Structure formats: structure tokens, C-alpha cells
PDB file of C-alpha atoms in Angstrom:
ATOM      1  CA  MET A   1       0.000   0.000   0.000  1.00 43.00           C
ATOM      2  CA  GLY A   2       2.843   2.344   0.875  1.00 44.00           C
ATOM      3  CA  LEU A   3       4.441   1.867  -2.538  1.00 45.00           C
ATOM      4  CA  ALA A   4       1.160   2.595  -4.284  1.00 46.00           C
ATOM      5  CA  ILE A   5       0.671   5.802  -2.310  1.00 42.00           C
ATOM      6  CA  SER A   6       4.272   6.884  -3.024  1.00 37.00           C
ATOM      7  CA  PHE A   7       3.800   6.211  -6.721  1.00 37.00           C
ATOM      8  CA  LEU A   8       0.612   8.287  -6.827  1.00 42.00           C
ATOM      9  CA  VAL A   9       2.218  11.179  -4.966  1.00 46.00           C
ATOM     10  CA  GLY A  10       5.163  11.079  -7.361  1.00 50.00           C
ATOM     11  CA  ASN A  11       2.872  11.180 -10.385  1.00 55.00           C
ATOM     12  CA  ALA A  12       0.915  14.062  -8.872  1.00 57.00           C
ATOM     13  CA  GLN A  13       4.123  16.042  -8.355  1.00 55.00           C
ATOM     14  CA  GLU A  14       5.208  15.387 -11.919  1.00 54.00           C
ATOM     15  CA  ALA A  15       1.818  16.480 -13.226  1.00 58.00           C
ATOM     16  CA  ASN A  16       1.859  19.663 -11.131  1.00 88.00           C
ATOM     17  CA  TYR A  17       5.450  20.865 -11.540  1.00 95.00           C
ATOM     18  CA  GLN A  18       4.432  23.457 -14.138  1.00 94.00           C
ATOM     19  CA  LYS A  19       1.830  24.866 -11.761  1.00 94.00           C
ATOM     20  CA  LEU A  20       4.350  24.863  -8.897  1.00 96.00           C
ATOM     21  CA  TYR A  21       6.913  26.732 -10.990  1.00 96.00           C
ATOM     22  CA  GLY A  22       4.232  29.141 -12.207  1.00 94.00           C
ATOM     23  CA  ASP A  23       3.000  29.848  -8.673  1.00 94.00           C
ATOM     24  CA  TYR A  24       6.578  30.378  -7.474  1.00 95.00           C
ATOM     25  CA  ILE A  25       7.268  32.873 -10.243  1.00 94.00           C
ATOM     26  CA  LYS A  26       4.042  34.765  -9.552  1.00 92.00           C
ATOM     27  CA  ASN A  27       4.274  34.807  -5.758  1.00 93.00           C
ATOM     28  CA  VAL A  28       7.971  34.624  -4.839  1.00 94.00           C
ATOM     29  CA  LEU A  29      10.232  35.442  -7.780  1.00 90.00           C
ATOM     30  CA  THR A  30       7.593  37.837  -9.133  1.00 86.00           C
ATOM     31  CA  TYR A  31       6.593  38.354 -12.745  1.00 83.00           C
ATOM     32  CA  ASP A  32       8.484  41.675 -13.015  1.00 85.00           C
ATOM     33  CA  GLU A  33      11.745  40.124 -11.759  1.00 87.00           C
ATOM     34  CA  LEU A  34      11.399  37.327 -14.288  1.00 89.00           C
ATOM     35  CA  ILE A  35      10.835  39.751 -17.178  1.00 86.00           C
ATOM     36  CA  ASP A  36      13.495  42.275 -16.126  1.00 86.00           C
ATOM     37  CA  GLY A  37      16.199  39.916 -14.879  1.00 88.00           C
ATOM     38  CA  TYR A  38      16.089  36.824 -17.079  1.00 90.00           C
ATOM     39  CA  GLY A  39      16.357  36.379 -20.814  1.00 88.00           C
ATOM     40  CA  SER A  40      16.086  32.645 -21.464  1.00 90.00           C
ATOM     41  CA  TRP A  41      15.478  29.286 -19.805  1.00 93.00           C
ATOM     42  CA  GLU A  42      15.608  25.534 -20.184  1.00 92.00           C
ATOM     43  CA  TYR A  43      14.679  22.359 -18.334  1.00 95.00           C
ATOM     44  CA  ILE A  44      17.372  19.960 -17.165  1.00 95.00           C
ATOM     45  CA  TYR A  45      17.259  16.748 -15.134  1.00 97.00           C
ATOM     46  CA  LEU A  46      19.672  17.398 -12.293  1.00 98.00           C
ATOM     47  CA  ASP A  47      18.538  14.853  -9.708  1.00 97.00           C
ATOM     48  CA  ALA A  48      17.190  11.325 -10.116  1.00 95.00           C
ATOM     49  CA  ASP A  49      13.461  12.054 -10.169  1.00 94.00           C
ATOM     50  CA  ASP A  50      11.365  12.699 -13.278  1.00 93.00           C
ATOM     51  CA  ILE A  51      10.556  16.321 -12.427  1.00 96.00           C
ATOM     52  CA  PRO A  52      12.774  18.653 -14.473  1.00 96.00           C
ATOM     53  CA  GLU A  53      14.691  21.523 -12.907  1.00 97.00           C
ATOM     54  CA  LEU A  54      14.044  24.952 -14.408  1.00 96.00           C
ATOM     55  CA  VAL A  55      17.190  26.983 -15.179  1.00 95.00           C
ATOM     56  CA  LEU A  56      16.717  30.729 -15.658  1.00 94.00           C
ATOM     57  CA  TYR A  57      19.509  32.653 -17.386  1.00 91.00           C
ATOM     58  CA  GLY A  58      20.242  36.326 -16.741  1.00 87.00           C
ATOM     59  CA  SER A  59      19.481  38.799 -19.492  1.00 82.00           C
ATOM     60  CA  TYR A  60      23.067  40.096 -19.509  1.00 71.00           C
ATOM     61  CA  LEU A  61      26.520  38.774 -18.596  1.00 61.00           C
ATOM     62  CA  TYR A  62      27.017  39.028 -14.819  1.00 59.00           C
ATOM     63  CA  GLU A  63      23.252  39.452 -14.341  1.00 65.00           C
ATOM     64  CA  GLY A  64      23.216  36.068 -12.660  1.00 79.00           C
ATOM     65  CA  ASN A  65      21.317  32.861 -13.218  1.00 91.00           C
ATOM     66  CA  CYS A  66      19.296  30.559 -11.005  1.00 94.00           C
ATOM     67  CA  ILE A  67      17.925  27.045 -10.917  1.00 96.00           C
ATOM     68  CA  LEU A  68      14.517  26.051  -9.531  1.00 97.00           C
ATOM     69  CA  SER A  69      13.716  22.539  -8.341  1.00 98.00           C
ATOM     70  CA  VAL A  70      10.542  20.906  -7.071  1.00 97.00           C
ATOM     71  CA  GLN A  71      11.256  18.959  -3.876  1.00 95.00           C
ATOM     72  CA  ASN A  72       8.490  17.483  -1.708  1.00 93.00           C
ATOM     73  CA  GLY A  73       5.895  19.654  -3.387  1.00 93.00           C
ATOM     74  CA  LYS A  74       7.825  22.913  -2.868  1.00 95.00           C
ATOM     75  CA  VAL A  75      10.049  24.956  -5.166  1.00 97.00           C
ATOM     76  CA  LEU A  76      13.671  25.549  -4.132  1.00 97.00           C
ATOM     77  CA  LYS A  77      15.856  28.251  -5.698  1.00 97.00           C
ATOM     78  CA  GLN A  78      19.643  28.307  -5.989  1.00 97.00           C
ATOM     79  CA  ASP A  79      21.359  31.385  -7.429  1.00 94.00           C
ATOM     80  CA  LEU A  80      24.250  30.752  -9.813  1.00 94.00           C
ATOM     81  CA  GLY A  81      27.041  32.836 -11.320  1.00 90.00           C
ATOM     82  CA  ASP A  82      27.767  33.037 -15.036  1.00 82.00           C
ATOM     83  CA  PHE A  83      31.341  31.835 -15.689  1.00 84.00           C
ATOM     84  CA  ALA A  84      30.581  28.118 -15.814  1.00 90.00           C
ATOM     85  CA  ILE A  85      27.583  25.982 -14.917  1.00 93.00           C
ATOM     86  CA  LEU A  86      28.182  22.250 -15.213  1.00 96.00           C
ATOM     87  CA  TYR A  87      26.065  19.337 -14.047  1.00 97.00           C
ATOM     88  CA  ILE A  88      26.081  15.561 -14.125  1.00 98.00           C
ATOM     89  CA  PRO A  89      22.597  14.504 -15.256  1.00 97.00           C
ATOM     90  CA  ARG A  90      20.494  12.610 -12.706  1.00 97.00           C
ATOM     91  CA  SER A  91      23.280  12.778 -10.094  1.00 98.00           C
ATOM     92  CA  GLY A  92      22.205  15.912  -8.241  1.00 98.00           C
ATOM     93  CA  LEU A  93      25.726  17.345  -8.711  1.00 98.00           C
ATOM     94  CA  LEU A  94      26.099  20.914  -9.940  1.00 98.00           C
ATOM     95  CA  TYR A  95      29.322  22.915 -10.435  1.00 98.00           C
ATOM     96  CA  ASN A  96      29.472  26.713 -10.634  1.00 96.00           C
ATOM     97  CA  ASP A  97      32.248  29.270 -11.254  1.00 93.00           C
ATOM     98  CA  PHE A  98      31.736  33.019 -10.987  1.00 91.00           C
ATOM     99  CA  GLY A  99      33.357  36.236  -9.845  1.00 90.00           C
ATOM    100  CA  GLY A 100      35.155  39.339 -11.051  1.00 88.00           C
ATOM    101  CA  GLY A 101      37.544  42.089 -10.082  1.00 89.00           C
ATOM    102  CA  GLY A 102      40.196  39.648  -8.971  1.00 93.00           C
ATOM    103  CA  ILE A 103      37.962  37.579  -6.658  1.00 93.00           C
ATOM    104  CA  TYR A 104      36.387  34.353  -7.919  1.00 94.00           C
ATOM    105  CA  TYR A 105      34.350  31.493  -6.468  1.00 94.00           C
ATOM    106  CA  THR A 106      33.962  27.799  -7.252  1.00 96.00           C
ATOM    107  CA  THR A 107      31.227  25.728  -5.645  1.00 97.00           C
ATOM    108  CA  VAL A 108      29.956  22.180  -6.060  1.00 98.00           C
ATOM    109  CA  TYR A 109      26.365  21.616  -4.924  1.00 98.00           C
ATOM    110  CA  ARG A 110      24.426  18.406  -4.438  1.00 98.00           C
ATOM    111  CA  LEU A 111      20.655  18.519  -4.865  1.00 98.00           C
ATOM    112  CA  ASN A 112      19.175  16.019  -2.416  1.00 95.00           C
ATOM    113  CA  GLN A 113      15.827  17.437  -1.277  1.00 95.00           C
ATOM    114  CA  GLN A 114      17.708  20.721  -0.899  1.00 97.00           C
ATOM    115  CA  PHE A 115      20.809  22.358  -2.392  1.00 98.00           C
ATOM    116  CA  ASN A 116      23.756  21.389  -0.204  1.00 97.00           C
ATOM    117  CA  THR A 117      27.296  22.708  -0.625  1.00 97.00           C
ATOM    118  CA  VAL A 118      29.747  19.828  -1.144  1.00 97.00           C
ATOM    119  CA  VAL A 119      32.942  21.854  -1.593  1.00 96.00           C
ATOM    120  CA  GLU A 120      33.492  25.593  -1.865  1.00 96.00           C
ATOM    121  CA  PHE A 121      36.550  27.655  -2.759  1.00 96.00           C
ATOM    122  CA  TYR A 122      37.394  31.230  -3.465  1.00 93.00           C
ATOM    123  CA  TYR A 123      40.549  32.572  -4.990  1.00 95.00           C
ATOM    124  CA  THR A 124      42.135  35.947  -5.566  1.00 95.00           C
ATOM    125  CA  ILE A 125      44.323  37.110  -8.454  1.00 97.00           C
ATOM    126  CA  ASP A 126      46.718  40.028  -7.942  1.00 97.00           C
ATOM    127  CA  PHE A 127      46.369  41.537 -11.399  1.00 95.00           C
ATOM    128  CA  GLU A 128      48.509  44.533 -10.448  1.00 95.00           C
ATOM    129  CA  MET A 129      51.499  42.235  -9.922  1.00 96.00           C
ATOM    130  CA  VAL A 130      50.641  40.305 -13.086  1.00 96.00           C
ATOM    131  CA  TYR A 131      50.625  43.332 -15.360  1.00 93.00           C
ATOM    132  CA  ASP A 132      53.575  45.005 -13.672  1.00 94.00           C
ATOM    133  CA  GLN A 133      55.672  42.041 -14.786  1.00 94.00           C
ATOM    134  CA  LEU A 134      54.049  41.465 -18.166  1.00 92.00           C
ATOM    135  CA  ASP A 135      55.981  42.886 -21.099  1.00 87.00           C
ATOM    136  CA  GLY A 136      53.762  43.257 -24.135  1.00 85.00           C
ATOM    137  CA  ASP A 137      51.203  40.817 -25.501  1.00 87.00           C
ATOM    138  CA  ASP A 138      52.413  37.415 -24.313  1.00 90.00           C
ATOM    139  CA  PRO A 139      49.491  35.081 -23.452  1.00 92.00           C
ATOM    140  CA  GLU A 140      51.748  32.257 -22.276  1.00 95.00           C
ATOM    141  CA  ARG A 141      53.670  34.552 -19.909  1.00 94.00           C
ATOM    142  CA  GLU A 142      50.408  36.127 -18.744  1.00 95.00           C
ATOM    143  CA  SER A 143      49.011  32.671 -17.881  1.00 95.00           C
ATOM    144  CA  GLU A 144      52.173  31.850 -15.917  1.00 95.00           C
ATOM    145  CA  LEU A 145      51.962  35.109 -13.944  1.00 96.00           C
ATOM    146  CA  ILE A 146      48.269  34.630 -13.196  1.00 95.00           C
ATOM    147  CA  GLN A 147      49.020  31.210 -11.761  1.00 95.00           C
ATOM    148  CA  LYS A 148      51.899  32.670  -9.742  1.00 96.00           C
ATOM    149  CA  TYR A 149      49.782  35.440  -8.233  1.00 97.00           C
ATOM    150  CA  THR A 150      46.629  33.441  -7.544  1.00 97.00           C
ATOM    151  CA  THR A 151      45.859  32.500  -3.940  1.00 96.00           C
ATOM    152  CA  TYR A 152      43.301  29.772  -3.191  1.00 96.00           C
ATOM    153  CA  TYR A 153      41.126  29.320  -0.110  1.00 96.00           C
ATOM    154  CA  ARG A 154      38.815  26.506   0.960  1.00 94.00           C
ATOM    155  CA  GLY A 155      35.614  28.262   2.059  1.00 90.00           C
ATOM    156  CA  ASP A 156      33.968  31.509   1.012  1.00 78.00           C
ATOM    157  CA  SER A 157      35.603  34.251   3.104  1.00 73.00           C
ATOM    158  CA  GLU A 158      39.020  35.710   3.891  1.00 65.00           C
ATOM    159  CA  ASP A 159      39.012  33.699   7.131  1.00 76.00           C
ATOM    160  CA  ALA A 160      38.984  30.503   5.089  1.00 87.00           C
ATOM    161  CA  LEU A 161      41.926  28.117   5.013  1.00 91.00           C
ATOM    162  CA  GLU A 162      44.535  28.828   2.341  1.00 94.00           C
ATOM    163  CA  VAL A 163      45.171  25.819   0.121  1.00 96.00           C
ATOM    164  CA  THR A 164      47.169  24.976  -2.980  1.00 96.00           C
ATOM    165  CA  ARG A 165      45.840  24.784  -6.519  1.00 95.00           C
ATOM    166  CA  LYS A 166      46.556  21.037  -6.454  1.00 96.00           C
ATOM    167  CA  GLN A 167      44.324  20.663  -3.369  1.00 97.00           C
ATOM    168  CA  VAL A 168      41.532  22.570  -5.093  1.00 96.00           C
ATOM    169  CA  GLU A 169      41.781  20.379  -8.191  1.00 97.00           C
ATOM    170  CA  SER A 170      41.873  17.221  -6.063  1.00 97.00           C
ATOM    171  CA  ASP A 171      38.786  18.192  -4.057  1.00 97.00           C
ATOM    172  CA  ILE A 172      36.808  19.157  -7.172  1.00 97.00           C
ATOM    173  CA  ALA A 173      37.784  15.886  -8.844  1.00 98.00           C
ATOM    174  CA  ALA A 174      36.662  13.911  -5.787  1.00 98.00           C
ATOM    175  CA  ALA A 175      33.396  15.837  -5.439  1.00 98.00           C
ATOM    176  CA  PHE A 176      32.409  16.299  -9.071  1.00 98.00           C
ATOM    177  CA  THR A 177      34.476  15.370 -12.112  1.00 97.00           C
ATOM    178  CA  SER A 178      35.094  11.782 -10.992  1.00 97.00           C
ATOM    179  CA  LYS A 179      31.357  11.167 -10.520  1.00 97.00           C
ATOM    180  CA  GLY A 180      30.350  10.921 -14.168  1.00 97.00           C
ATOM    181  CA  GLU A 181      30.161  12.703 -17.496  1.00 97.00           C
ATOM    182  CA  TYR A 182      29.125  16.315 -17.078  1.00 96.00           C
ATOM    183  CA  VAL A 183      27.229  18.730 -19.301  1.00 94.00           C
ATOM    184  CA  GLU A 184      27.951  22.447 -19.614  1.00 91.00           C
ATOM    185  CA  ILE A 185      24.986  24.787 -19.776  1.00 85.00           C
ATOM    186  CA  LYS A 186      25.172  28.460 -20.741  1.00 69.00           C
ATOM    187  CA  SER A 187      22.746  31.289 -21.337  1.00 56.00           C
ATOM    188  CA  ASN A 188      23.680  31.394 -25.033  1.00 52.00           C
ATOM    189  CA  SER A 189      22.933  27.694 -25.498  1.00 53.00           C
ATOM    190  CA  VAL A 190      20.856  26.872 -28.581  1.00 53.00           C
ATOM    191  CA  SER A 191      18.671  24.729 -26.326  1.00 58.00           C
ATOM    192  CA  THR A 192      17.432  27.728 -24.343  1.00 71.00           C
ATOM    193  CA  GLN A 193      14.119  29.373 -25.060  1.00 86.00           C
ATOM    194  CA  SER A 194      12.692  32.865 -24.673  1.00 88.00           C
ATOM    195  CA  ILE A 195      10.970  34.034 -21.507  1.00 90.00           C
ATOM    196  CA  ALA A 196       7.797  34.490 -23.543  1.00 90.00           C
ATOM    197  CA  ALA A 197       7.928  30.759 -24.278  1.00 91.00           C
ATOM    198  CA  LEU A 198       8.282  30.061 -20.543  1.00 93.00           C
ATOM    199  CA  LEU A 199       5.256  32.216 -19.765  1.00 92.00           C
ATOM    200  CA  ARG A 200       3.258  30.167 -22.253  1.00 91.00           C
ATOM    201  CA  GLU A 201       4.703  26.918 -20.861  1.00 90.00           C
ATOM    202  CA  LEU A 202       3.641  27.818 -17.323  1.00 92.00           C
ATOM    203  CA  ARG A 203       0.358  29.367 -18.450  1.00 88.00           C
ATOM    204  CA  LEU A 204       1.282  32.771 -17.056  1.00 87.00           C
ATOM    205  CA  LEU A 205       0.225  34.678 -20.145  1.00 75.00           C
ATOM    206  CA  LYS A 206      -3.307  35.964 -19.948  1.00 61.00           C
TER     207      LYS A 206
END
């Protein structure tokens, strides 16, 4: 009996995910924020259930992106930066890079009823030192100097533990890249659709 009830609840959630996303956009995200802040969208299957996650892409570079997920009949939202968004389908694992002005962040999340941080790093690049020592247009030398003047930290603040680049790469491999084949998603992807199409999809157009 328990299995039958679980199956019915699962089907009901799958049938209602469009309404749940629509209600969230109307009541929490707001219609104006959707129109003003986001330019395109797509569905992906991040975790193992059959309810797709809704990825919203910012209208402009650095505007920011987010992903919505239906979990236990409620919509969860995770904000994402724009440098790189990678995920391993059906695994719940999501990788994100973002930042600017010499400060950058890398985070691996796991979606398991909520978005949990698996590993998190931030790193700083002393561009003043880089360009003081760069003589002319030399991409190879520039790359070497950037590596030399990059400092990595495990955590998300200046109180975090300083680590090496090798430690960062090892932790990301253990948490993400070793777990399966990943897919990169971007706001300029040909698979994305217009916000007008999303409004029709979620029956938000009058």
C-alpha cells in the first residue's frame, strides 16, 4: 500500500510541476523580476526524479542565473554565477564558477531534497602584480603570472583556510568530475528558449 501511495504522490508532483513553478514565479520570484532579470530558460534533469529543474539565465553577462527545483511539493531556488555551470545529469551534482575584479568562487552543490554545498573555494588574483611584470602581448607569460599570483582558499571568506591549486583540483575531482560525465549549460545555449515561451509553458500569459 505504501508503494502505491508513493507512486501516486510522485505522479501528482510530476503532473503539477508546471503549476508549482508558475505559482513560485508569480508569488515569490515575481513576474516583473522574471521579465526584467532573465532572458532565457531551459529544463534539465539534475537529480534522479522525473521532475525537471528549471534553469533561468540572466538577461546580460554578470546578471546572474538561477535554478529552480521541485522537492516534496515545494520549489527551491539556488542562485548561480555566469562563468561556468556544469552538471552531471540525474546525479544531483552541480558545479558553478563566478566572480570578477580579482575575486572568484567555485562551488559544487548536491541537490538532495535541498541544495547542499559539497565543496566551496574562493581565490584571488593580484592583477597589479601580473601586469607590472608582463611585457607586451604574451598570453603564455600572462598565464604563468596569473598562476603565480593566484591564492586559493577553501571556504567563502578571507578567514577561510589557504590551500594549494593542487588541493583545489583534487577536491573538485573527488566531489564532481570523478562522478560521471558532465554537461555544460550556458545562457547562449541553442537549447534555451525565450521568456515568452516560458510564460506560455507555465500558463502565465493571460
